[in-house]
Structures are given as structure tokens and as C-alpha cells.
Tab-separated table of C-alpha atoms and ligand atoms in Angstrom:
chain	number	residue	atom	x	y	z
A	204	UNK	CA	-18.389	34.076	69.708
A	205	UNK	CA	-18.341	33.365	66.003
A	206	UNK	CA	-21.563	32.170	64.362
A	207	UNK	CA	-22.980	31.596	60.891
A	208	UNK	CA	-25.607	34.278	60.316
A	209	UNK	CA	-28.241	34.735	57.632
A	210	UNK	CA	-27.953	38.135	55.953
A	211	UNK	CA	-30.267	37.888	52.968
A	212	UNK	CA	-31.270	35.567	50.131
A	213	UNK	CA	-28.232	33.416	49.272
A	214	UNK	CA	-26.102	35.489	51.671
A	215	UNK	CA	-24.795	33.902	54.871
A	216	UNK	CA	-21.747	35.135	56.765
A	217	UNK	CA	-19.681	34.186	59.788
A	218	UNK	CA	-19.915	37.090	62.207
A	219	UNK	CA	-18.967	37.976	65.752
A	220	UNK	CA	-22.166	37.794	67.875
A	221	UNK	CA	-22.771	37.954	71.665
A	222	UNK	CA	-22.054	34.739	73.593
A	223	UNK	CA	-25.234	32.976	74.704
A	224	UNK	CA	-25.906	32.977	78.448
A	225	UNK	CA	-27.983	30.914	80.876
A	226	UNK	CA	-31.400	32.599	80.917
A	227	UNK	CA	-33.496	30.047	82.794
A	228	UNK	CA	-32.464	27.721	85.621
A	229	UNK	CA	-32.809	24.643	83.411
A	230	UNK	CA	-30.760	26.042	80.492
A	231	UNK	CA	-27.378	24.694	79.535
A	232	UNK	CA	-24.658	26.157	77.308
A	233	UNK	CA	-22.914	23.773	74.934
A	234	UNK	CA	-19.514	24.402	73.334
A	235	UNK	CA	-20.092	23.104	69.819
A	236	UNK	CA	-17.481	20.701	68.473
A	237	UNK	CA	-19.326	19.490	65.348
A	238	UNK	CA	-22.423	20.870	63.620
A	239	UNK	CA	-24.093	19.765	60.394
A	240	UNK	CA	-25.285	21.566	57.286
A	241	UNK	CA	-28.719	20.267	56.269
A	242	UNK	CA	-30.923	20.304	53.172
A	243	UNK	CA	-33.363	22.196	55.397
A	244	UNK	CA	-30.800	25.006	55.706
A	245	UNK	CA	-30.998	25.402	51.941
A	246	UNK	CA	-34.676	26.397	52.247
A	247	UNK	CA	-33.500	29.223	54.541
A	248	UNK	CA	-30.816	30.150	52.072
A	249	UNK	CA	-33.455	30.789	49.433
A	250	UNK	CA	-37.223	30.269	49.662
A	251	UNK	CA	-37.857	30.974	53.369
A	252	UNK	CA	-36.167	34.375	53.229
A	253	UNK	CA	-39.419	36.192	54.151
A	254	UNK	CA	-39.288	34.538	57.591
A	255	UNK	CA	-35.720	35.469	58.538
A	256	UNK	CA	-34.069	38.622	59.850
A	257	UNK	CA	-30.523	39.658	59.012
A	258	UNK	CA	-28.282	38.348	61.801
A	259	UNK	CA	-30.297	35.198	62.612
A	260	UNK	CA	-27.929	32.379	63.602
A	261	UNK	CA	-28.626	29.192	61.612
A	262	UNK	CA	-27.959	25.514	62.276
A	263	UNK	CA	-29.840	22.701	63.993
A	264	UNK	CA	-27.526	19.670	63.955
A	265	UNK	CA	-25.040	20.354	66.758
A	266	UNK	CA	-23.091	18.382	69.317
A	267	UNK	CA	-20.440	19.332	71.797
A	268	UNK	CA	-19.403	19.623	75.411
A	269	UNK	CA	-21.525	21.063	78.206
A	270	UNK	CA	-19.841	24.323	79.165
A	271	UNK	CA	-22.288	25.686	81.770
A	272	UNK	CA	-25.498	24.552	83.459
A	273	UNK	CA	-28.322	26.434	85.165
A	274	UNK	CA	-29.097	25.898	88.852
A	275	UNK	CA	-31.904	23.371	88.238
A	276	UNK	CA	-30.000	21.124	85.854
A	277	UNK	CA	-29.273	17.658	87.231
A	278	UNK	CA	-29.389	15.473	84.097
A	279	UNK	CA	-26.069	16.642	82.658
A	280	UNK	CA	-22.904	18.154	84.089
A	281	UNK	CA	-20.180	20.437	82.819
A	282	UNK	CA	-17.853	18.401	80.598
A	283	UNK	CA	-20.501	15.914	79.402
A	284	UNK	CA	-20.556	15.066	75.701
A	285	UNK	CA	-24.022	15.788	74.273
A	286	UNK	CA	-25.939	15.839	70.986
A	287	UNK	CA	-28.756	18.390	70.698
A	288	UNK	CA	-31.969	17.429	68.821
A	289	UNK	CA	-33.222	19.923	66.250
A	290	UNK	CA	-36.667	20.082	67.940
A	291	UNK	CA	-36.905	22.341	70.983
A	292	UNK	CA	-39.198	20.133	73.057
A	293	UNK	CA	-39.985	20.282	76.758
A	294	UNK	CA	-40.414	16.552	77.461
A	295	UNK	CA	-43.393	17.160	79.740
A	296	UNK	CA	-46.431	18.387	77.788
A	297	UNK	CA	-49.186	16.198	76.305
A	298	UNK	CA	-47.515	16.042	72.870
A	299	UNK	CA	-44.096	15.220	74.317
A	300	UNK	CA	-45.592	12.529	76.528
A	301	UNK	CA	-47.051	10.972	73.351
A	302	UNK	CA	-43.661	10.979	71.609
A	303	UNK	CA	-44.764	13.861	69.336
A	304	UNK	CA	-41.777	16.018	70.195
A	305	UNK	CA	-41.970	18.065	66.984
A	306	UNK	CA	-45.423	19.202	68.135
A	307	UNK	CA	-44.378	20.207	71.697
A	308	UNK	CA	-47.152	22.333	73.186
A	309	UNK	CA	-44.732	24.339	75.314
A	310	UNK	CA	-42.740	25.589	72.310
A	311	UNK	CA	-45.371	25.681	69.533
A	312	UNK	CA	-45.255	28.964	67.639
A	313	UNK	CA	-48.753	30.405	67.960
A	314	UNK	CA	-48.029	33.508	65.865
A	315	UNK	CA	-47.645	31.301	62.828
A	316	UNK	CA	-49.799	28.342	63.867
A	317	UNK	CA	-46.819	25.994	63.630
A	318	UNK	CA	-45.467	23.100	65.704
A	319	UNK	CA	-42.549	22.947	68.110
A	320	UNK	CA	-39.796	25.535	67.856
A	321	UNK	CA	-36.650	24.423	66.088
A	322	UNK	CA	-33.076	25.588	66.529
A	323	UNK	CA	-31.975	28.035	63.839
A	324	UNK	CA	-35.121	27.816	61.781
A	325	UNK	CA	-36.939	31.091	61.036
A	326	UNK	CA	-39.821	32.920	62.685
A	327	UNK	CA	-42.105	30.077	61.598
A	328	UNK	CA	-40.304	27.957	64.192
A	329	UNK	CA	-39.602	30.404	66.973
A	330	UNK	CA	-36.512	32.243	65.690
A	331	UNK	CA	-34.338	30.313	68.161
A	332	UNK	CA	-30.591	30.993	67.719
A	333	UNK	CA	-29.022	28.000	65.982
A	334	UNK	CA	-26.076	25.693	66.363
A	335	UNK	CA	-23.715	26.659	63.542
A	336	UNK	CA	-21.856	28.635	66.174
A	337	UNK	CA	-19.137	28.241	68.769
A	338	UNK	CA	-21.676	28.068	71.611
A	339	UNK	CA	-25.377	27.267	71.877
A	340	UNK	CA	-27.921	27.945	74.607
A	341	UNK	CA	-30.101	24.860	75.034
A	342	UNK	CA	-33.350	25.091	77.028
A	343	UNK	CA	-34.876	22.101	78.870
A	344	UNK	CA	-31.422	20.951	79.988
A	345	UNK	CA	-32.903	18.115	82.023
A	346	UNK	CA	-34.612	16.642	78.968
A	347	UNK	CA	-33.260	17.760	75.614
A	348	UNK	CA	-29.529	16.883	75.533
A	349	UNK	CA	-28.639	13.348	74.464
A	350	UNK	CA	-25.632	12.166	76.451
A	351	UNK	CA	-23.210	10.123	74.347
A	352	UNK	CA	-20.109	8.184	75.416
A	353	UNK	CA	-16.499	9.322	75.116
A	354	UNK	CA	-14.280	7.514	72.637
A	355	UNK	CA	-15.704	7.335	69.104
A	356	UNK	CA	-15.391	10.398	66.838
A	357	UNK	CA	-18.115	13.076	66.715
A	358	UNK	CA	-19.216	11.692	63.328
A	359	UNK	CA	-20.527	8.597	65.127
A	360	UNK	CA	-23.094	10.578	67.123
A	361	UNK	CA	-23.718	13.962	65.494
A	362	UNK	CA	-26.356	12.579	63.113
A	363	UNK	CA	-28.591	11.810	66.109
A	364	UNK	CA	-29.517	15.507	65.995
A	365	UNK	CA	-31.471	15.170	62.747
A	366	UNK	CA	-30.353	12.851	59.912
A	367	UNK	CA	-30.715	9.564	61.804
A	368	UNK	CA	-34.057	10.182	63.557
A	369	UNK	CA	-35.520	11.841	60.438
A	370	UNK	CA	-34.511	8.929	58.233
A	371	UNK	CA	-35.582	6.390	60.875
A	372	UNK	CA	-38.996	8.012	61.252
A	373	UNK	CA	-39.310	8.103	57.456
A	374	UNK	CA	-38.682	4.353	57.267
A	375	UNK	CA	-40.907	3.546	60.255
A	376	UNK	CA	-43.744	5.631	58.807
A	377	UNK	CA	-43.270	3.908	55.427
A	378	UNK	CA	-44.388	0.739	57.184
A	379	UNK	CA	-42.941	-1.705	54.657
A	380	UNK	CA	-44.136	-5.265	55.326
A	381	UNK	CA	-41.500	-7.965	55.984
A	382	UNK	CA	-39.551	-8.648	52.801
A	383	UNK	CA	-41.295	-5.709	51.093
A	384	UNK	CA	-40.002	-2.974	48.845
A	385	UNK	CA	-39.235	0.720	49.356
A	386	UNK	CA	-38.458	3.463	46.843
A	387	UNK	CA	-36.565	6.447	48.253
A	388	UNK	CA	-36.901	9.640	46.197
A	389	UNK	CA	-33.958	11.989	46.768
A	390	UNK	CA	-30.581	10.764	47.986
A	391	UNK	CA	-29.362	13.758	49.916
A	392	UNK	CA	-28.336	12.964	53.498
A	393	UNK	CA	-31.903	12.143	54.544
A	394	UNK	CA	-32.790	9.855	51.633
A	395	UNK	CA	-29.348	8.243	51.624
A	396	UNK	CA	-29.664	7.396	55.327
A	397	UNK	CA	-33.274	6.218	54.911
A	398	UNK	CA	-32.137	3.875	52.135
A	399	UNK	CA	-29.347	2.512	54.361
A	400	UNK	CA	-31.807	1.939	57.193
A	401	UNK	CA	-34.392	0.215	54.971
A	402	UNK	CA	-31.711	-2.015	53.541
A	403	UNK	CA	-30.343	-2.773	57.034
A	404	UNK	CA	-33.859	-3.832	58.062
A	405	UNK	CA	-33.985	-6.287	55.153
A	406	UNK	CA	-36.189	-4.296	52.793
A	407	UNK	CA	-35.610	-4.155	49.055
A	408	UNK	CA	-34.636	-0.512	48.544
A	409	UNK	CA	-34.497	1.403	45.260
A	410	UNK	CA	-32.990	4.884	45.541
A	411	UNK	CA	-33.735	7.657	43.011
A	412	UNK	CA	-31.770	10.855	42.394
A	413	UNK	CA	-30.053	12.630	39.542
A	414	UNK	CA	-26.687	13.519	41.085
A	415	UNK	CA	-24.102	10.889	40.056
A	416	UNK	CA	-22.106	10.774	43.310
A	417	UNK	CA	-25.272	10.499	45.382
A	418	UNK	CA	-26.387	7.511	43.306
A	419	UNK	CA	-22.846	6.124	43.582
A	420	UNK	CA	-22.842	6.182	47.395
A	421	UNK	CA	-25.809	3.804	47.544
A	422	UNK	CA	-24.661	1.675	44.641
A	423	UNK	CA	-21.365	1.076	46.442
A	424	UNK	CA	-23.343	-0.285	49.406
A	425	UNK	CA	-25.110	-2.745	47.093
A	426	UNK	CA	-28.387	-0.818	47.038
A	427	UNK	CA	-30.312	-0.523	43.735
A	428	UNK	CA	-30.572	2.957	42.231
A	429	UNK	CA	-32.370	4.645	39.337
A	430	UNK	CA	-31.006	7.803	37.723
A	431	UNK	CA	-33.899	10.222	37.334
A	432	UNK	CA	-32.122	12.092	34.556
A	433	UNK	CA	-32.022	8.916	32.458
A	434	UNK	CA	-35.703	7.981	32.914
A	435	UNK	CA	-38.501	9.401	30.758
A	436	UNK	CA	-41.044	7.433	32.744
A	437	UNK	CA	-39.799	6.907	36.289
A	438	UNK	CA	-42.998	5.312	37.592
A	439	UNK	CA	-43.051	2.924	34.640
A	440	UNK	CA	-39.413	1.989	35.216
A	441	UNK	CA	-40.089	1.304	38.894
A	442	UNK	CA	-43.193	-0.792	38.156
A	443	UNK	CA	-41.205	-2.824	35.662
A	444	UNK	CA	-38.850	-3.976	38.431
A	445	UNK	CA	-41.540	-4.377	41.108
A	446	UNK	CA	-43.811	-7.013	39.552
A	447	UNK	CA	-45.716	-4.384	37.579
A	448	UNK	CA	-47.356	-3.234	40.780
A	449	UNK	CA	-45.061	-0.634	42.313
A	450	UNK	CA	-43.309	-0.712	45.690
A	451	UNK	CA	-45.040	-1.140	49.059
A	452	UNK	CA	-43.914	2.337	50.080
A	453	UNK	CA	-42.218	5.475	48.809
A	454	UNK	CA	-40.272	7.931	50.940
A	455	UNK	CA	-40.221	11.485	49.582
A	456	UNK	CA	-36.892	12.796	50.832
A	457	UNK	CA	-36.860	15.684	48.371
A	458	UNK	CA	-39.376	18.293	49.501
A	459	UNK	CA	-40.287	21.579	47.933
A	460	UNK	CA	-37.090	22.278	46.053
A	461	UNK	CA	-37.522	19.374	43.651
A	462	UNK	CA	-36.210	19.396	40.136
A	463	UNK	CA	-39.014	19.132	37.609
A	464	UNK	CA	-41.362	22.086	38.229
A	465	UNK	CA	-39.824	25.070	36.417
A	466	UNK	CA	-42.796	27.412	36.862
A	467	UNK	CA	-42.844	26.980	40.612
A	468	UNK	CA	-39.088	27.503	40.512
A	469	UNK	CA	-39.642	31.011	39.212
A	470	UNK	CA	-42.242	31.673	41.916
A	471	UNK	CA	-39.715	30.622	44.555
A	472	UNK	CA	-37.121	33.014	43.171
A	473	UNK	CA	-39.736	35.759	42.920
A	474	UNK	CA	-40.908	35.545	46.545
A	475	UNK	CA	-37.279	35.554	47.673
A	476	UNK	CA	-37.035	39.037	46.174
A	477	UNK	CA	-40.301	40.481	47.521
A	478	UNK	CA	-40.544	42.518	50.754
A	479	UNK	CA	-41.431	40.209	53.674
A	480	UNK	CA	-44.923	41.583	54.204
A	481	UNK	CA	-45.891	40.650	50.648
A	482	UNK	CA	-43.939	37.433	50.449
A	483	UNK	CA	-45.049	35.846	53.749
A	484	UNK	CA	-48.783	35.578	52.890
A	485	UNK	CA	-47.899	34.589	49.347
A	486	UNK	CA	-45.893	31.641	50.650
A	487	UNK	CA	-48.288	30.598	53.401
A	488	UNK	CA	-51.581	31.045	51.552
A	489	UNK	CA	-51.149	31.242	47.831
A	490	UNK	CA	-48.779	28.330	47.752
A	491	UNK	CA	-45.776	27.887	45.537
A	492	UNK	CA	-44.815	24.361	46.480
A	493	UNK	CA	-42.916	22.361	43.980
A	494	UNK	CA	-44.659	19.047	44.119
A	495	UNK	CA	-42.708	17.124	41.497
A	496	UNK	CA	-41.377	14.560	43.975
A	497	UNK	CA	-44.670	14.114	45.825
A	498	UNK	CA	-46.543	13.667	42.559
A	499	UNK	CA	-43.984	11.074	41.512
A	500	UNK	CA	-44.447	9.259	44.843
A	501	UNK	CA	-48.217	9.094	44.295
A	502	UNK	CA	-47.695	7.702	40.828
A	503	UNK	CA	-45.040	5.168	41.852
A	504	UNK	CA	-46.431	3.615	45.037
A	505	UNK	CA	-48.499	0.450	44.643
A	506	UNK	CA	-52.235	0.519	45.309
A	507	UNK	CA	-52.850	0.294	49.046
A	508	UNK	CA	-49.262	1.343	49.744
A	509	UNK	CA	-47.784	4.081	51.915
A	510	UNK	CA	-46.112	7.387	51.163
A	511	UNK	CA	-43.845	8.686	53.883
A	512	UNK	CA	-42.911	12.333	53.416
A	513	UNK	CA	-39.679	13.495	55.043
A	514	UNK	CA	-39.067	16.401	52.667
A	515	UNK	CA	-40.322	19.797	53.797
A	516	UNK	CA	-43.205	21.440	51.933
A	517	UNK	CA	-44.578	24.967	52.181
A	518	UNK	CA	-47.507	26.703	50.561
A	519	UNK	CA	-51.111	25.652	50.157
A	520	UNK	CA	-52.647	25.963	46.730
A	521	UNK	CA	-50.705	23.664	44.412
A	522	UNK	CA	-53.172	21.120	43.082
A	523	UNK	CA	-52.622	17.586	44.375
A	524	UNK	CA	-54.043	14.568	42.537
A	525	UNK	CA	-56.501	13.783	45.313
A	526	UNK	CA	-58.530	11.439	43.126
A	527	UNK	CA	-55.464	9.306	42.460
A	528	UNK	CA	-54.604	9.355	46.175
A	529	UNK	CA	-58.098	8.150	47.040
A	530	UNK	CA	-58.490	5.701	44.180
A	531	UNK	CA	-55.129	4.042	44.857
A	532	UNK	CA	-56.005	3.854	48.555
A	533	UNK	CA	-52.703	5.439	49.570
A	534	UNK	CA	-51.746	6.046	53.204
A	535	UNK	CA	-49.730	9.215	53.764
A	536	UNK	CA	-47.605	9.885	56.839
A	537	UNK	CA	-45.307	12.830	57.308
A	538	UNK	CA	-43.904	15.518	59.558
A	539	UNK	CA	-40.819	16.858	61.237
A	540	UNK	CA	-38.973	14.085	62.987
A	541	UNK	CA	-39.826	13.516	66.657
A	542	UNK	CA	-36.134	13.230	67.412
A	543	UNK	CA	-36.207	11.995	71.007
A	544	UNK	CA	-38.752	9.277	70.154
A	545	UNK	CA	-36.188	7.312	68.137
A	546	UNK	CA	-32.925	7.682	70.051
A	547	UNK	CA	-33.245	4.429	72.027
A	548	UNK	CA	-33.765	2.477	68.800
A	549	UNK	CA	-30.873	4.228	67.062
A	550	UNK	CA	-28.120	4.099	69.687
A	551	UNK	CA	-27.563	0.316	69.316
A	552	UNK	CA	-26.827	0.937	65.606
A	553	UNK	CA	-23.953	3.265	66.479
A	554	UNK	CA	-21.423	0.674	67.594
A	555	UNK	CA	-17.970	-0.035	66.158
A	556	UNK	CA	-19.493	-2.370	63.542
A	557	UNK	CA	-21.167	0.787	62.141
A	558	UNK	CA	-23.913	-0.960	60.118
A	559	UNK	CA	-25.223	2.339	58.690
A	560	UNK	CA	-21.802	3.739	57.778
A	561	UNK	CA	-22.129	6.879	59.900
A	562	UNK	CA	-18.374	7.148	60.501
A	563	UNK	CA	-17.784	7.809	56.787
A	564	UNK	CA	-21.149	9.447	56.026
A	565	UNK	CA	-19.899	13.059	55.919
A	566	UNK	CA	-18.153	14.031	52.697
A	567	UNK	CA	-16.682	17.280	54.039
A	568	UNK	CA	-15.283	18.438	57.401
A	569	UNK	CA	-14.712	22.195	57.385
A	570	UNK	CA	-13.990	25.015	59.799
A	571	UNK	CA	-17.007	27.244	60.439
A	572	UNK	CA	-15.239	30.079	58.605
A	573	UNK	CA	-15.807	28.164	55.351
A	574	UNK	CA	-19.573	27.873	55.902
A	575	UNK	CA	-20.577	30.565	53.373
A	576	UNK	CA	-18.766	28.733	50.569
A	577	UNK	CA	-20.129	25.400	51.786
A	578	UNK	CA	-23.741	26.635	51.621
A	579	UNK	CA	-23.201	27.665	48.019
A	580	UNK	CA	-21.469	24.426	47.020
A	581	UNK	CA	-24.011	22.261	48.842
A	582	UNK	CA	-26.853	24.017	47.078
A	583	UNK	CA	-25.180	23.591	43.696
A	584	UNK	CA	-24.192	20.018	44.637
A	585	UNK	CA	-20.599	20.747	43.644
A	586	UNK	CA	-17.384	19.085	44.730
A	587	UNK	CA	-19.092	15.767	45.570
A	588	UNK	CA	-20.675	17.485	48.556
A	589	UNK	CA	-23.371	15.343	50.192
A	590	UNK	CA	-22.965	15.993	53.918
A	591	UNK	CA	-20.934	18.772	55.462
A	592	UNK	CA	-19.886	18.911	59.096
A	593	UNK	CA	-18.410	22.106	60.492
A	594	UNK	CA	-15.943	22.096	63.358
A	595	UNK	CA	-16.327	25.512	65.027
B	27	NAD	N1	-38.954	15.858	58.285
B	27	NAD	C1	-37.882	16.316	58.920
B	27	NAD	O1	-37.823	16.335	60.144
B	27	NAD	C2	-36.711	16.762	58.125
B	27	NAD	C3	-35.447	16.799	58.706
B	27	NAD	C4	-34.353	17.115	57.900
B	27	NAD	C5	-34.539	17.411	56.564
B	27	NAD	N2	-35.802	17.406	56.053
B	27	NAD	C6	-36.051	17.689	54.627
B	27	NAD	O2	-35.729	16.531	53.881
B	27	NAD	C7	-35.395	16.929	52.538
B	27	NAD	C8	-34.058	16.305	52.165
B	27	NAD	O3	-33.014	16.821	52.982
B	27	NAD	P1	-31.500	16.573	52.590
B	27	NAD	O4	-30.636	17.135	53.653
B	27	NAD	O5	-31.304	15.150	52.208
B	27	NAD	O6	-31.451	17.585	51.302
B	27	NAD	P2	-30.786	17.618	49.871
B	27	NAD	O7	-31.284	18.878	49.268
B	27	NAD	O8	-29.325	17.381	49.942
B	27	NAD	O9	-31.423	16.354	49.124
B	27	NAD	C9	-32.459	16.395	48.221
B	27	NAD	C10	-32.104	15.452	47.057
B	27	NAD	O10	-33.242	15.302	46.209
B	27	NAD	C11	-32.777	15.209	44.861
B	27	NAD	N3	-33.910	15.531	44.007
B	27	NAD	C12	-34.358	16.753	43.585
B	27	NAD	N4	-35.470	16.622	42.838
B	27	NAD	C13	-35.742	15.299	42.781
B	27	NAD	C14	-36.783	14.541	42.177
B	27	NAD	N5	-37.761	15.160	41.497
B	27	NAD	N6	-36.752	13.188	42.325
B	27	NAD	C15	-35.770	12.574	43.031
B	27	NAD	N7	-34.752	13.251	43.642
B	27	NAD	C16	-34.757	14.584	43.506
B	27	NAD	C17	-31.634	16.202	44.826
B	27	NAD	O11	-30.756	15.931	43.743
B	27	NAD	C18	-30.971	15.950	46.191
B	27	NAD	O12	-29.948	14.975	46.121
B	27	NAD	C19	-35.393	18.452	52.554
B	27	NAD	O13	-36.649	18.937	52.091
B	27	NAD	C20	-35.232	18.782	54.011
B	27	NAD	O14	-35.751	20.054	54.338
B	27	NAD	C21	-36.877	17.083	56.800
B	28	ZN	ZN1	-31.229	19.113	59.497
B	29	ZN	ZN1	-43.437	19.477	75.141
């Protein structure tokens, strides 16, 4: 089959790789019809290079048609239309039975001390072949696949793999009181969707980014936005429009590749060029996180408010303003989305009335062969690219 493979820093290629096969009796094979490109893939493209091997298949936002099932699979049948969550979670362990699917104890990666394995997401998360491919082997076939109805286009359902549950968890963790206010930092797919969800739930949402078309997408839905590139004092500007107090909650949907920390930017580039055995400990222990967005969230949120972190952070040693966190009595919630925990709440929002605008959410539909160019354009935020879906 054809698959998008990582080959080196900023080098991904579509290659011919072996077809996946049923390995365990509860595996299924899915023929991928649509598969997303995520901001998380950009970390693989650059900063997480020490944790990848040339040839690793990327991608964790797939949906398609069940092509084959192992002997023990009863929950889905050949021909079913399914979305695959980005967490590889068993559905049976203690963590899964507490809705903490991104911490699944069956698939945790003990070599790196990390949580549940993820599709297409480095040795830190199990080095599981990903879904930017023509076919995908999916374990836990009686639990993991989300069956979706025939009829609506793939765009209606594909975001159940990551964008929708991640944004939903971000908003739920933000815990905005009725009629309260929410600032969303970063309006990539995750922040954009979180802003739509907050607004749908009746919250006052203020979105912040610096890419004009990303600001424009929210503005056109009647959601307030602030352009980071036009603000010398973002926190001050937010307080000015939130009774001088700041919002009830802030979602950080940016993560470690924030604009605004040039020194850390160099460190990121530097580790991308080091041999893995030097770069891995440097990234895990020394810490090169770019905390610009998180620091902004701490500054912006009102006293006693909540910060909900959806963006991915790595590293350990960047100083955090812990005194300010404590003094402002800030609650912090974060983590990889527990995808399966939110599906029942999300499915009713995926009807023909399309309250979240999922049908028109993707800006680009491309064949898989164009993935290498798409990675580059998505990283550079060129061509109005906000969300790319590949059709393998
Ligand atoms: N928690 C999870 O389960 C989960 C799931 C998916 C993605 N993520 C993470 O969420 C983050 C966002 O993902 P995405 O797909 O939307 O990515 P993205 O890279 O498209 O979006 C990030 C946005 O942040 C903006 N930005 C950069 N610096 C900023 C700053 N200082 N202030 C405000 N905005 C700033 C960028 O212009 C960009 O639009 C990434 O870190 C990704 O890895 C987490
Ligand atoms: Zn994703
Ligand atoms: Zn589990």
C-alpha cells in the first residue's frame, strides 16, 4: 500500500510499504477513505525527530471502511463505516473504565514512562503505524472503532478521531460557569473548534491568533477575536473587555511551538539536528519547551479561574511562574484527549443542522500523494491552510 512516511526532520514522503495484516484475533483492517493532518503531526515534522525512525508511518485522524476482521471481532463487520480514535485504548483496564482512555494501562509505553499508545506518534507513544495510509491495522476491534451512519460525507464524522473530542475536552476542562467567558489561545483546528463549541454552549468566547484567515474563520461565525500581532499587551487588552478581571477560563490550544520565544526556537532547531541519543535526553530532561502561550494564559485568566491546556508540551526545565499560578489561585487541567469518553456527547452535534460547521471545516481535500507539500504548507500556514484532509 501507499503511506506517508517520516524520513527525517522536515522530510516526509509517500512510499510503498507492506500492507497491514490481522495479527491478533480482535484486530481489524480499515481501508482509509479520509485522514486528517494535525498540528500534532507538525511536532513530528520538526521537534520530535529524535523519537522517530525513517519509514515510520504517520497519521492519527483516520476513517474508512472495515476491510477485514479477526476471528474474535463481533462489534463491527466488513463494510462498516468507522472512525478510529487517535488513542490506542483497550476499553477494559482500570484507566479505560474510568474514561481515561489516553492513559490506557494496556497500551502505556513503559520504556518512556508515557500514557496510552497513539497511532502514528513516535516511540514516545508506542511507534504504532499511523493512518495517513491506504490501510490501517486497528487493535481492540471490539472497542476502538466508532461506527458511523452511511449518508453524510466523511467530513461530517472524521473529526471524531481527534479534533472534536480534543476541543470538547478542552472546553469541558475549562469549566466555564453559565454565561461566563472563555479565551482560546491559538486558532488552528483545535482552538477553532474549541471556540465554536464554547460559543455553541452559550459562552462568551474570545479567540486569539496571528494568522489572518484563522481569525477570519471565527469572526465570520460572529465570535470575537484578537489579533496577537496587533497587541503589545494581550493580557491587558483582554482584561479591558472582561470587566478588568480577565476571563473565567483560558484554553491553550497552541502548545510548544508557540510564536514568541525565539531562544527556545533555536533550541528546537538544534535538537532536531543532533543524533537521537544526545537529543532524546535533552528534550525529555533539559527541557526546551516554548511556553509563550502558557505564560500568556496564566497572565490572562482571572483570579480563581481555570486554564485548560490542549496544546502539547515537551521538556521539563523551562521556568514556570509558579508563584503567579498559586497567588492567582488558578486551576490547571490538561492532557491528551480521552477520545471515546466524549463521543456520545458529540454525535448529536453532527446532524444535518451542523451547529459546529464540521461539513465546511476542512480548507483542503487532497490526495495522499500531495501530503509532503501539504505538511510544508500547513507548517508555514500558507495558502489559507487550516485543516487538511487526505483522501488516500
Ligand atoms: N491534547 C490533545 O489530545 C491534542 C490533540 C490534538 C492536537 N493537540 C495539540 O493542540 C495544539 C494545536 O493543534 P492544531 O492542530 O490546532 O495546530 P496548529 O499548529 O494549526 O495551531 C496552533 C495555532 O496557534 C497559533 N499560535 C502560535 N503562537 C501563538 C501564541 N503565542 N498565541 C496565540 N496563538 C498562537 C498559530 O498561529 C496556530 O494558528 C498542538 O500543540 C497540538 O499538538 C493536542
Ligand atoms: Zn490530531
Ligand atoms: Zn485500557
